[in-house]
mmCIF file with all atom_site columns, C-alpha atoms in Angstrom:
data_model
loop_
_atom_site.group_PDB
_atom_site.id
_atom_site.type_symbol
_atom_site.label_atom_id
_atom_site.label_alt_id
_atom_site.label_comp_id
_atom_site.label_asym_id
_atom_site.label_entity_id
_atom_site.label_seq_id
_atom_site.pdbx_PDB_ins_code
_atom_site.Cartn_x
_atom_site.Cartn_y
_atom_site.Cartn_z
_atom_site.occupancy
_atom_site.B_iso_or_equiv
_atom_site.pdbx_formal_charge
_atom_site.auth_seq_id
_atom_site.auth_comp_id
_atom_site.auth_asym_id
_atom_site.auth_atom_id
_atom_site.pdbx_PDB_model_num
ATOM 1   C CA . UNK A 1 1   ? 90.459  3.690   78.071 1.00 94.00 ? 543 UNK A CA 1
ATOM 2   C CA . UNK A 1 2   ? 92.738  6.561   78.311 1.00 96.00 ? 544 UNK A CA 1
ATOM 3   C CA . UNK A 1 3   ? 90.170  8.947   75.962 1.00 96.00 ? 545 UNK A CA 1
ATOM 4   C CA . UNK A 1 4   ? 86.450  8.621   76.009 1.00 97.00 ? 546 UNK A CA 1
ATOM 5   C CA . UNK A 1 5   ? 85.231  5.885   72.906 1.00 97.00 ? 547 UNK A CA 1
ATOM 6   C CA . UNK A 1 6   ? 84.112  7.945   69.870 1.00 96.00 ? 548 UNK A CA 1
ATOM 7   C CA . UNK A 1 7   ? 80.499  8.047   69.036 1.00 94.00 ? 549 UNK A CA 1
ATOM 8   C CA . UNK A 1 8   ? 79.449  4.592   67.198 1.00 93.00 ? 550 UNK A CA 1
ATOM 9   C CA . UNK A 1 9   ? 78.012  6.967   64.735 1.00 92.00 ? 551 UNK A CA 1
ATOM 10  C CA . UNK A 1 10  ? 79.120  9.257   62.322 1.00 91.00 ? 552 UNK A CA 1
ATOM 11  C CA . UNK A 1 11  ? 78.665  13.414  62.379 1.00 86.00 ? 553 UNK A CA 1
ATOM 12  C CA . UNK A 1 12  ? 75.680  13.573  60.254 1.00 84.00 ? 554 UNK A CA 1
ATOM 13  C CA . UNK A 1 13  ? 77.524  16.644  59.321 1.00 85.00 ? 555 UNK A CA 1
ATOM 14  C CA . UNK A 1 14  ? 80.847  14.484  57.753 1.00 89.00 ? 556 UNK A CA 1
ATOM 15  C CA . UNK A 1 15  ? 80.126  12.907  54.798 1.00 92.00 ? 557 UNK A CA 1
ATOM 16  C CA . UNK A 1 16  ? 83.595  11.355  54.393 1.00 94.00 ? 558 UNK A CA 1
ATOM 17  C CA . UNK A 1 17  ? 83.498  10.295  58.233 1.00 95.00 ? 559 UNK A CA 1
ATOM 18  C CA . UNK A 1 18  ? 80.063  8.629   57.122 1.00 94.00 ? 560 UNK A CA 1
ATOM 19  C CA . UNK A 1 19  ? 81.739  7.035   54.213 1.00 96.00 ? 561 UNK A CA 1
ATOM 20  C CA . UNK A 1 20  ? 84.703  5.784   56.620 1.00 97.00 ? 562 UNK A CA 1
ATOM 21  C CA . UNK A 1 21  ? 82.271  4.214   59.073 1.00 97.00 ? 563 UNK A CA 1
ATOM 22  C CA . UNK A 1 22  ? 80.613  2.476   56.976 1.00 96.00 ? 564 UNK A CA 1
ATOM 23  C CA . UNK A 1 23  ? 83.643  0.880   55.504 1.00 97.00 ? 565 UNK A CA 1
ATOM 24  C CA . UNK A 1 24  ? 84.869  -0.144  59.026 1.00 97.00 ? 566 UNK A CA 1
ATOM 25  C CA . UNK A 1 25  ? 81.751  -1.431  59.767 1.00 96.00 ? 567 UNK A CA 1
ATOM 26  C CA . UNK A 1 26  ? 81.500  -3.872  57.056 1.00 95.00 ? 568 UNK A CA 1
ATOM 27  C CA . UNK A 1 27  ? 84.882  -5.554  57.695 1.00 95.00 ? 569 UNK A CA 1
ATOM 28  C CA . UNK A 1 28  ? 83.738  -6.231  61.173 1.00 95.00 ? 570 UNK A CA 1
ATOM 29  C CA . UNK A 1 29  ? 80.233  -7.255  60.248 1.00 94.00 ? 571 UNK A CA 1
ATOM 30  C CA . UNK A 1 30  ? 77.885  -8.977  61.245 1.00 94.00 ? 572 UNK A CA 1
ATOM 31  C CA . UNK A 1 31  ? 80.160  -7.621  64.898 1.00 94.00 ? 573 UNK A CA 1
ATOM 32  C CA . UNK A 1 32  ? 79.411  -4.255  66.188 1.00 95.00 ? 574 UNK A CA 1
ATOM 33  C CA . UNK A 1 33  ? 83.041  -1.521  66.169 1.00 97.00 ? 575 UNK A CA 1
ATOM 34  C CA . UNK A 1 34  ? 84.723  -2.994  68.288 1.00 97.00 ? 576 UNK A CA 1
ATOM 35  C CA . UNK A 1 35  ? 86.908  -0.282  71.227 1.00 97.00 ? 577 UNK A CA 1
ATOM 36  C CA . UNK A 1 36  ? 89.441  0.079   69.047 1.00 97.00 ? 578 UNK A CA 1
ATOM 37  C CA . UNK A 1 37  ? 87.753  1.023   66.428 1.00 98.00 ? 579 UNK A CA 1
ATOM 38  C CA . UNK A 1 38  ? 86.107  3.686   68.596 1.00 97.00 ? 580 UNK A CA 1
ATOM 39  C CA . UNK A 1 39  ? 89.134  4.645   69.492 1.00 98.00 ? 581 UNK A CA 1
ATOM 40  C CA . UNK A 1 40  ? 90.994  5.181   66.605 1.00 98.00 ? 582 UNK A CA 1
ATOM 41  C CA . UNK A 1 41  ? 88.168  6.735   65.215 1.00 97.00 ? 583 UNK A CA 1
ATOM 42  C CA . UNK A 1 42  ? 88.682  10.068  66.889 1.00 96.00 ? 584 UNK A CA 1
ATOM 43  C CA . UNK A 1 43  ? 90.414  10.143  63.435 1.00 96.00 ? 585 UNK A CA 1
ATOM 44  C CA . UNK A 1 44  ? 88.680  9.171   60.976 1.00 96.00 ? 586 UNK A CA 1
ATOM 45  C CA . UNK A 1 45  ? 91.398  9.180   58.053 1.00 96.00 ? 587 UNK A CA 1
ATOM 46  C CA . UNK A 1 46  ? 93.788  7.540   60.718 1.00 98.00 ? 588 UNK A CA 1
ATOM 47  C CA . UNK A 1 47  ? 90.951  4.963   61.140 1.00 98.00 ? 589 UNK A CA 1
ATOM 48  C CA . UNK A 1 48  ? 90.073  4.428   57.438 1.00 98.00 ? 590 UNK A CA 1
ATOM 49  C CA . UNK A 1 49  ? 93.969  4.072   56.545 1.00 98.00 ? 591 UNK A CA 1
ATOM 50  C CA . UNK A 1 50  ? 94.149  1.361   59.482 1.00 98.00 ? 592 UNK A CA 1
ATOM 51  C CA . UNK A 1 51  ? 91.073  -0.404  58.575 1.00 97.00 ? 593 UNK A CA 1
ATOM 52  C CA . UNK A 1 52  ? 92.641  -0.667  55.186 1.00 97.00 ? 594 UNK A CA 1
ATOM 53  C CA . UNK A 1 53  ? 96.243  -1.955  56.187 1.00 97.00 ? 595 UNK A CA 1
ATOM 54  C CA . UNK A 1 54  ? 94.649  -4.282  58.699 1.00 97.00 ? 596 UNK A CA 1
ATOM 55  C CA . UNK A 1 55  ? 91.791  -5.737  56.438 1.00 96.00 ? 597 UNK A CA 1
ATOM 56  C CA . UNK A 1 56  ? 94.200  -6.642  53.743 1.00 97.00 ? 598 UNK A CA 1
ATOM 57  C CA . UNK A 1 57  ? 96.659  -8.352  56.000 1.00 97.00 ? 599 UNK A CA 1
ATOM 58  C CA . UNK A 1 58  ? 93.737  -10.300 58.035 1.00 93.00 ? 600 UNK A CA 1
ATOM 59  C CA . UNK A 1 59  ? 91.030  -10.951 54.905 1.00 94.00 ? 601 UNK A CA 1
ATOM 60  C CA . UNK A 1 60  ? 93.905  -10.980 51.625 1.00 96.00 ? 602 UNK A CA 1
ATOM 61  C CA . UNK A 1 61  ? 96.747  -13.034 52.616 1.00 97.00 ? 603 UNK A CA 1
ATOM 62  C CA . UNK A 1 62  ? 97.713  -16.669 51.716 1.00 98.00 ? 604 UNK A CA 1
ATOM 63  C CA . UNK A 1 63  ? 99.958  -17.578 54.456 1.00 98.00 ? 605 UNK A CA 1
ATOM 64  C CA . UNK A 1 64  ? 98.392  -20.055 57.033 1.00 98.00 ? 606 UNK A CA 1
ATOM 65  C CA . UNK A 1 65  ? 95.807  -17.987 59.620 1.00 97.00 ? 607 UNK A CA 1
ATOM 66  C CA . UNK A 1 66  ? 96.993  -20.219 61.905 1.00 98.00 ? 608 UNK A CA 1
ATOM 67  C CA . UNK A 1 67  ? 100.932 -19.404 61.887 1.00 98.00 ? 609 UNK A CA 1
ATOM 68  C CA . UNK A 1 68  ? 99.876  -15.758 61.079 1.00 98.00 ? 610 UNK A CA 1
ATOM 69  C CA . UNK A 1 69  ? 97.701  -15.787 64.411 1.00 98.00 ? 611 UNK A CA 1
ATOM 70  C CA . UNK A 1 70  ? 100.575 -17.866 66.105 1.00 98.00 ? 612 UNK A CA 1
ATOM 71  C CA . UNK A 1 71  ? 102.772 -14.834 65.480 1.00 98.00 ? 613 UNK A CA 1
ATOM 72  C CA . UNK A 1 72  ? 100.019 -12.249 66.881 1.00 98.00 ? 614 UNK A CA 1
ATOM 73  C CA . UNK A 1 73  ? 99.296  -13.866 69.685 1.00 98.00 ? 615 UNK A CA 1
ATOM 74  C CA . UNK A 1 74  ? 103.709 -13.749 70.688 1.00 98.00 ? 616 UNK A CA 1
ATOM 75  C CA . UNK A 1 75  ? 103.791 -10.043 69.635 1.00 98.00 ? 617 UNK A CA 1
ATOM 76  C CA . UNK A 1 76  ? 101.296 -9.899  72.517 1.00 98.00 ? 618 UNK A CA 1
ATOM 77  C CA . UNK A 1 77  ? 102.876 -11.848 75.056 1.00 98.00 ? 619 UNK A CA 1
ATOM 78  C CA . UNK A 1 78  ? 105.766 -9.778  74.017 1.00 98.00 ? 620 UNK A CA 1
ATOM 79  C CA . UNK A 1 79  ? 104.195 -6.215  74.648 1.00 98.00 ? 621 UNK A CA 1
ATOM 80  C CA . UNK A 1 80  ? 101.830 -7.273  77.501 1.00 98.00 ? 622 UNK A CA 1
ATOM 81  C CA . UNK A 1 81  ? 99.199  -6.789  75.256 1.00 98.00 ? 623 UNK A CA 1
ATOM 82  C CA . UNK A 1 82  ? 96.345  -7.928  77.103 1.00 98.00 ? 624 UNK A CA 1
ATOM 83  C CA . UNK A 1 83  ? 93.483  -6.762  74.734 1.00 97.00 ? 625 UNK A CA 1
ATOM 84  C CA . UNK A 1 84  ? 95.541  -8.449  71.869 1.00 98.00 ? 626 UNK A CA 1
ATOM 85  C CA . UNK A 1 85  ? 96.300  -12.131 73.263 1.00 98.00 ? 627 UNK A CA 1
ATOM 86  C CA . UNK A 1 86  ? 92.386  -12.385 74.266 1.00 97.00 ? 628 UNK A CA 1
ATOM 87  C CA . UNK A 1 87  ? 90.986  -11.560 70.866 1.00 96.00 ? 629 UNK A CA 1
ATOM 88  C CA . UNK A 1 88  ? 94.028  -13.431 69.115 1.00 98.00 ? 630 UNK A CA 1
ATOM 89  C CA . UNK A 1 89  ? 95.086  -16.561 71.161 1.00 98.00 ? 631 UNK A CA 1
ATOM 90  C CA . UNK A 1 90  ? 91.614  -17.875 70.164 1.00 97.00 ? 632 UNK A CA 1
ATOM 91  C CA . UNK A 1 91  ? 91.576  -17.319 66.502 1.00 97.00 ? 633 UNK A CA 1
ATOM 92  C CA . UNK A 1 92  ? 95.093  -19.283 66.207 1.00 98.00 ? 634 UNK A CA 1
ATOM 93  C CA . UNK A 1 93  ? 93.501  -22.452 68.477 1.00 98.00 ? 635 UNK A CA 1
ATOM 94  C CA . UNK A 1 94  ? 90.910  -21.807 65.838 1.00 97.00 ? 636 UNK A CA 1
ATOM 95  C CA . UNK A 1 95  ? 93.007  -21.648 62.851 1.00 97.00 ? 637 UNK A CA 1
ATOM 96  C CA . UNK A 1 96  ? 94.638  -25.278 63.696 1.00 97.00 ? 638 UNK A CA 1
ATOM 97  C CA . UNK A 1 97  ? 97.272  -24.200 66.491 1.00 98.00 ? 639 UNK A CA 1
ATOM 98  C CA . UNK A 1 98  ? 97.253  -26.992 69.278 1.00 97.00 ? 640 UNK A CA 1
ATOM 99  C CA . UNK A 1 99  ? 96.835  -25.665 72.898 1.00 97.00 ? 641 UNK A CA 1
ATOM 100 C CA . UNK A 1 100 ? 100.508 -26.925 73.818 1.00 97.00 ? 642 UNK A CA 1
ATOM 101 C CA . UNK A 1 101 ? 101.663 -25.234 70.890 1.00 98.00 ? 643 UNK A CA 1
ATOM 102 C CA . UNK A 1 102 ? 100.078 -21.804 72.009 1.00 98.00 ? 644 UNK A CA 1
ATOM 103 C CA . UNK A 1 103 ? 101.197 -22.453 75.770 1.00 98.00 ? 645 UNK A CA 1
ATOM 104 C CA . UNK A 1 104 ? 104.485 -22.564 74.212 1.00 98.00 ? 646 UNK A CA 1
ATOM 105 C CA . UNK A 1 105 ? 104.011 -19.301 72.776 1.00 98.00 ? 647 UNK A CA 1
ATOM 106 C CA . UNK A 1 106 ? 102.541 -17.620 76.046 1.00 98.00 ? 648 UNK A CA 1
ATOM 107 C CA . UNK A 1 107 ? 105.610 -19.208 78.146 1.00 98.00 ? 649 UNK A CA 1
ATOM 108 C CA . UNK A 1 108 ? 108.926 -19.826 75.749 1.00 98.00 ? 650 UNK A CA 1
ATOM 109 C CA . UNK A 1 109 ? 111.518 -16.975 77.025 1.00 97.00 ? 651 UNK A CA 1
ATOM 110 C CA . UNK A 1 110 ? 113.018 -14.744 74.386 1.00 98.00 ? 652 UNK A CA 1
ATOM 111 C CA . UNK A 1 111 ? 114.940 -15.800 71.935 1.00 97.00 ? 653 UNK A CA 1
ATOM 112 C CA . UNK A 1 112 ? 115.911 -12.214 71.293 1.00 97.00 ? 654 UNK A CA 1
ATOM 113 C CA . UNK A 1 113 ? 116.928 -10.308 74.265 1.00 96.00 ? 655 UNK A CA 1
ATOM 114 C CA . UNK A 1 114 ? 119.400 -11.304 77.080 1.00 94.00 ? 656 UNK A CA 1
ATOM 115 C CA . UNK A 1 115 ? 122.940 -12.191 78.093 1.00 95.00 ? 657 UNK A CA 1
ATOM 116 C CA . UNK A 1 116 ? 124.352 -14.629 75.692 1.00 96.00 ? 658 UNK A CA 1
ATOM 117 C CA . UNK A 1 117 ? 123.995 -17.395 77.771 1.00 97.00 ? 659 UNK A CA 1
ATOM 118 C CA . UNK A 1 118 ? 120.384 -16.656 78.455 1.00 96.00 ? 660 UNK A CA 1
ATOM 119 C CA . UNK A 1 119 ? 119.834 -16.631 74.302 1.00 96.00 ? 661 UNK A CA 1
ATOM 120 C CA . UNK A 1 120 ? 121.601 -19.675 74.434 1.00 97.00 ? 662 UNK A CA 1
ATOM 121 C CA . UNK A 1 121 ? 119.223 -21.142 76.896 1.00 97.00 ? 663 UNK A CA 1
ATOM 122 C CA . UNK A 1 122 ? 116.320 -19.801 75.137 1.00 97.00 ? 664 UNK A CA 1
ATOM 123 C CA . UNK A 1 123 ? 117.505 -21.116 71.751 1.00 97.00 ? 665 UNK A CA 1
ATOM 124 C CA . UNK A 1 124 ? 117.509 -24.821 73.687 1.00 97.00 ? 666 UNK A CA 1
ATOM 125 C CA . UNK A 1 125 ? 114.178 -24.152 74.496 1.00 98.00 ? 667 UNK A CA 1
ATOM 126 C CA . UNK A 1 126 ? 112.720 -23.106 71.982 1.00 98.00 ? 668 UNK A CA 1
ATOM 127 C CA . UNK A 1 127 ? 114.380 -26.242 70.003 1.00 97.00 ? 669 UNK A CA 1
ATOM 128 C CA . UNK A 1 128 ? 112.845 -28.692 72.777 1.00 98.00 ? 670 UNK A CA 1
ATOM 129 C CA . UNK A 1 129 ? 109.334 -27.102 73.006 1.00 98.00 ? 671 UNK A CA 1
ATOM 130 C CA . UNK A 1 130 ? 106.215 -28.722 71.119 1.00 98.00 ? 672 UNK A CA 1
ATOM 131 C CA . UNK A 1 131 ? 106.373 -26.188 68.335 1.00 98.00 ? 673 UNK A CA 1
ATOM 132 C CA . UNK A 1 132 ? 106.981 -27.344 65.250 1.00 98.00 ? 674 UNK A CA 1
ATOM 133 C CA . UNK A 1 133 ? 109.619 -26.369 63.083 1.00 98.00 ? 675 UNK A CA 1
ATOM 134 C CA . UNK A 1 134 ? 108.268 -23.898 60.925 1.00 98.00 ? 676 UNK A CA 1
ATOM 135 C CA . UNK A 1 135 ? 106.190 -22.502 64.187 1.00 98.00 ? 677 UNK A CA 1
ATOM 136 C CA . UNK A 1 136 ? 109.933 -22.419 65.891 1.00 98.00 ? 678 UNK A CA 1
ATOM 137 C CA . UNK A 1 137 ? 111.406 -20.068 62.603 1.00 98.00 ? 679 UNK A CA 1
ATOM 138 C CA . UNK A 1 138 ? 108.049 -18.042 63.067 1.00 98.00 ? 680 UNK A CA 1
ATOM 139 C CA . UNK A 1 139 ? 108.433 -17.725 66.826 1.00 98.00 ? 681 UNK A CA 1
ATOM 140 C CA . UNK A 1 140 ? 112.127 -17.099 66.584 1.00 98.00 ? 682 UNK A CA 1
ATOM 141 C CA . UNK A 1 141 ? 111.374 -14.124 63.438 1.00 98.00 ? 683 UNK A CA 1
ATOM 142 C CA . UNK A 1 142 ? 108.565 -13.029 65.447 1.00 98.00 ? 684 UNK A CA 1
ATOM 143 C CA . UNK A 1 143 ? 111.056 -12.228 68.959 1.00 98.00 ? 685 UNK A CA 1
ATOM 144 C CA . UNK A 1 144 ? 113.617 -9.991  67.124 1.00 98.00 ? 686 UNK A CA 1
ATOM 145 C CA . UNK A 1 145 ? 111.111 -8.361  64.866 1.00 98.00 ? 687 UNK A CA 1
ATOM 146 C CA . UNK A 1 146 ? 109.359 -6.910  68.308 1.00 98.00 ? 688 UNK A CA 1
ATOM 147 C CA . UNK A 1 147 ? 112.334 -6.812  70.453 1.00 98.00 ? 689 UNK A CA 1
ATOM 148 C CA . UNK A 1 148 ? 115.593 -5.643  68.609 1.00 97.00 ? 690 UNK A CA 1
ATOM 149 C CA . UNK A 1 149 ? 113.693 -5.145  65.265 1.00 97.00 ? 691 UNK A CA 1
ATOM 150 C CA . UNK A 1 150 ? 117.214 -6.316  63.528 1.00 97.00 ? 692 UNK A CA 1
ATOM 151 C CA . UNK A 1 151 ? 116.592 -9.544  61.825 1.00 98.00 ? 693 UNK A CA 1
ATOM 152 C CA . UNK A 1 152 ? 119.854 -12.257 62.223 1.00 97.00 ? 694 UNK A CA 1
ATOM 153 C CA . UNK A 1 153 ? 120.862 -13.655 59.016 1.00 98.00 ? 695 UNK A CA 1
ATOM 154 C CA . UNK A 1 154 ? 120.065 -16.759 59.850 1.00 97.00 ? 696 UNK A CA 1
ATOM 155 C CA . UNK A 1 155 ? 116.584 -16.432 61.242 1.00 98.00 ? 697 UNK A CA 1
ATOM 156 C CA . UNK A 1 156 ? 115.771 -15.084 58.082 1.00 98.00 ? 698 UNK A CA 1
ATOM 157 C CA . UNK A 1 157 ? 117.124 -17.944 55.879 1.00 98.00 ? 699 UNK A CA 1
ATOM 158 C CA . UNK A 1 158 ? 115.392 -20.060 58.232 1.00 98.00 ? 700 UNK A CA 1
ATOM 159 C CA . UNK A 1 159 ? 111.942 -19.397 56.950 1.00 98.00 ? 701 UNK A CA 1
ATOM 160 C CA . UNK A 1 160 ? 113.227 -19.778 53.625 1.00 98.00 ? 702 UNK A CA 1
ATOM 161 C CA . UNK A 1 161 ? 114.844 -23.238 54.692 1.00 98.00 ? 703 UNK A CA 1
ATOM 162 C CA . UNK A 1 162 ? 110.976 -23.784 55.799 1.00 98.00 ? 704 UNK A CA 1
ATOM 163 C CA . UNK A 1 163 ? 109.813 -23.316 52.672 1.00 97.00 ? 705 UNK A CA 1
ATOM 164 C CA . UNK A 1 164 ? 107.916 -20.105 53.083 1.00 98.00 ? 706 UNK A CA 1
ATOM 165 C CA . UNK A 1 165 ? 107.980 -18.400 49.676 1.00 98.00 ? 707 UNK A CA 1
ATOM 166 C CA . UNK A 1 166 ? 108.409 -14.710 49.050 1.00 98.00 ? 708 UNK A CA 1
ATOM 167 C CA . UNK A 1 167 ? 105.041 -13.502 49.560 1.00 98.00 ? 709 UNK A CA 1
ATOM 168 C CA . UNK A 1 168 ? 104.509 -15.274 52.944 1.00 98.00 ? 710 UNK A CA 1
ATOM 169 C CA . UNK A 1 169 ? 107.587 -14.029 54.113 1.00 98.00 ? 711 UNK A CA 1
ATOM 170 C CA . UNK A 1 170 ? 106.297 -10.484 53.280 1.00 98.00 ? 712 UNK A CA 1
ATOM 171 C CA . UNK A 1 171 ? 102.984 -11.184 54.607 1.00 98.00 ? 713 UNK A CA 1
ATOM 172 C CA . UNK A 1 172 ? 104.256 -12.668 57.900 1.00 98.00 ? 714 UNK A CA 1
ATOM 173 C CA . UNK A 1 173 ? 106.386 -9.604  58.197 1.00 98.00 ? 715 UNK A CA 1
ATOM 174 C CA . UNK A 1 174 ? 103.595 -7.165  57.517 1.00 98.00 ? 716 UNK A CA 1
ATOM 175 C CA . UNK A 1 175 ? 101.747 -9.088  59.822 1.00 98.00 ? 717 UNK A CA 1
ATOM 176 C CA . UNK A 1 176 ? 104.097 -9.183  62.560 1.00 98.00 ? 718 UNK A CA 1
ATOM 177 C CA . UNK A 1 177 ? 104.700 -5.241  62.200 1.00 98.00 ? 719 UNK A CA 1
ATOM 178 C CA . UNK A 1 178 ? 101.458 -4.475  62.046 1.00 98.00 ? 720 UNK A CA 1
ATOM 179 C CA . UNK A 1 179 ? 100.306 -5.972  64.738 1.00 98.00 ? 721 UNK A CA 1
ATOM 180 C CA . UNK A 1 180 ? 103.307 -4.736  67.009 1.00 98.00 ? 722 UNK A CA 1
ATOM 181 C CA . UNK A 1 181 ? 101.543 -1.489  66.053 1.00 98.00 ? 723 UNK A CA 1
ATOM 182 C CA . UNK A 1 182 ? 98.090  -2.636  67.195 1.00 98.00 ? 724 UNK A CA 1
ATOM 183 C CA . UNK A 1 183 ? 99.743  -3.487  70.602 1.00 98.00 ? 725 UNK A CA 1
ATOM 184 C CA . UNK A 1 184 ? 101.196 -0.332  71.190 1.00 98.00 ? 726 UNK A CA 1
ATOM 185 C CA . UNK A 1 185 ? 98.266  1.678   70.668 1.00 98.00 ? 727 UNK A CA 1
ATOM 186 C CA . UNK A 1 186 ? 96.136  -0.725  72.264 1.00 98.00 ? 728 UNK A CA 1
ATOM 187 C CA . UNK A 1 187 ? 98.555  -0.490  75.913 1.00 98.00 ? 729 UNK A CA 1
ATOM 188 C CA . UNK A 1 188 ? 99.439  3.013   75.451 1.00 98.00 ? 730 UNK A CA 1
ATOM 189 C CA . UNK A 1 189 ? 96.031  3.868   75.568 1.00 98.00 ? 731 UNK A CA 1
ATOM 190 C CA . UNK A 1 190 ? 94.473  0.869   77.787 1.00 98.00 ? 732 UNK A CA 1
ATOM 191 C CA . UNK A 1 191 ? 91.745  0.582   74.920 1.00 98.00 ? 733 UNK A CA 1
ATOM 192 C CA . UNK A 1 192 ? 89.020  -2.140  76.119 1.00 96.00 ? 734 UNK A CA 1
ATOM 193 C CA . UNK A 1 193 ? 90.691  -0.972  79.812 1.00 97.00 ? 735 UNK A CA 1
ATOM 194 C CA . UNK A 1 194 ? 92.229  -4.370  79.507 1.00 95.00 ? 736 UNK A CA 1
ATOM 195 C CA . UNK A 1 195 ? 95.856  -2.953  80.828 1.00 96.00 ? 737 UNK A CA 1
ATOM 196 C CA . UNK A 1 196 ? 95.312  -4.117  84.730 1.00 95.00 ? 738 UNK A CA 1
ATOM 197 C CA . UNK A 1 197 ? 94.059  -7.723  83.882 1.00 96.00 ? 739 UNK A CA 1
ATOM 198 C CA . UNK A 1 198 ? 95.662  -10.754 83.462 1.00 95.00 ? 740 UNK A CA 1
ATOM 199 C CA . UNK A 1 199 ? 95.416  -12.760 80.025 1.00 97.00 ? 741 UNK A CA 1
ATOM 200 C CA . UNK A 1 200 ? 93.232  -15.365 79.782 1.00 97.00 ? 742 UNK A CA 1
ATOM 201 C CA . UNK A 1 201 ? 94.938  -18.848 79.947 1.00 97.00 ? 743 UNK A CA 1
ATOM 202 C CA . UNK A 1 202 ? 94.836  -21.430 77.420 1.00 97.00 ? 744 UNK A CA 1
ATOM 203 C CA . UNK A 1 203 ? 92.896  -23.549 79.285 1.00 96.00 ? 745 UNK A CA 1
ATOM 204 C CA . UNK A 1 204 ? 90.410  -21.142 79.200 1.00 96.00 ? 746 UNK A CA 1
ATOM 205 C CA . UNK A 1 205 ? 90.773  -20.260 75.804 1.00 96.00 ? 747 UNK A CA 1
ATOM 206 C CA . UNK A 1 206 ? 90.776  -23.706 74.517 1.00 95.00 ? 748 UNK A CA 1
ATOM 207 C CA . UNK A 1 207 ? 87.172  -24.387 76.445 1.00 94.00 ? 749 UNK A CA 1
ATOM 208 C CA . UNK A 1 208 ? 85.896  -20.960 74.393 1.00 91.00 ? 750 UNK A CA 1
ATOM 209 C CA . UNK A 1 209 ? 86.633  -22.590 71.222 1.00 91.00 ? 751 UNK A CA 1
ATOM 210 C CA . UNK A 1 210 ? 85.827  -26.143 72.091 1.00 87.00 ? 752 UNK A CA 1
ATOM 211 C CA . UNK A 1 211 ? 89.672  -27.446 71.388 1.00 73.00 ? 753 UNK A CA 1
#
């Protein structure tokens, strides 16, 4: 970590910081705060606002966990967000993702960023991969969100050709964006000191979570 952690306890001085811990600390109950929690909490109305955003889009959403984490976990691979993939690889094995699926998230090349025949490549790729199709539309959505942040046409009309109605599509967006946030602050300021180590494989994480 870039910045020493901020105390695990509030000021007994701050009321509202008081009020703010204790709201973090019941989404991540029966958990301790977690790093980044510590670290965002150097502000606590930064913190509180975050907690907020973050709680709704992980505790009030309908779309699957499981394609939601699917998207997390290639925002991290994306950023080299090390701290990210660890926590969030497992939760999408966990939320019915198959470990060749989620290898195919960790390894697939971008479907976003390249020479055109690269992109064309990576389009034949992605098309030949284990995913299935509504994981490829998510995959594909996820790549351009977090790497040219333009959205093609297409990709777009592909979730809808998936089936994903209006509110999933916002809550997969949110989710996606949201989480590209998380990444950056988590690298930028090598919260959980995480920056320097390799992520875990899904070998490994599939053992974790007994898949």
């Amino acid at each position: 970590m870039r910045l020493p952690y901020a105390r695990s306890e509030p000021p007994s001085s701050d009321p509202d910081a008081a009020d703010i811990y204790s709201r973090i600390a019941a989404r991540r109950h029966p958990r301790p705060l977690i790093p980044l929690d510590l670290s965002l909490l150097h502000s606590p109305p930064v913190a509180d606002g975050w907690n907020s955003f973050l709680g709704a889009i992980r505790t009030r959403t309908i779309i699957d966990q499981g394609l939601l984490e699917l998207a997390v976990s290639r925002v991290a691979v994306l950023t080299q967000a090390v701290y990210e993939w660890n926590a969030h690889a497992p939760l999408a094995l966990k939320g019915g993702i198959r470990p060749e699926e989620l290898h195919a998230v960790r390894t697939l090349p971008s479907t976003a960023v390249g020479e055109t025949a690269e992109l064309a490549k990576a389009q034949e790729t992605l098309e030949q991969s284990p995913l299935t199709s509504r994981q490829k539309a998510i995959l594909q959505y996820t790549d351009e969100m977090t790497q040219t942040v333009k959205v093609r046409d297409q990709t777009f009309a592909r979730l809808q050709t998936e089936g994903f109605s209006d509110r999933e599509i916002v809550e997969l967006t949110t989710g996606i964006a949201g989480y590209n946030c998380v990444s950056r602050v988590l690298v930028a300021l090598d919260v959980g000191e995480n920056n320097a180590k390799e992520m875990k494989s899904v070998e490994e994480l599939a053992e974790l979570v007994g898949k």
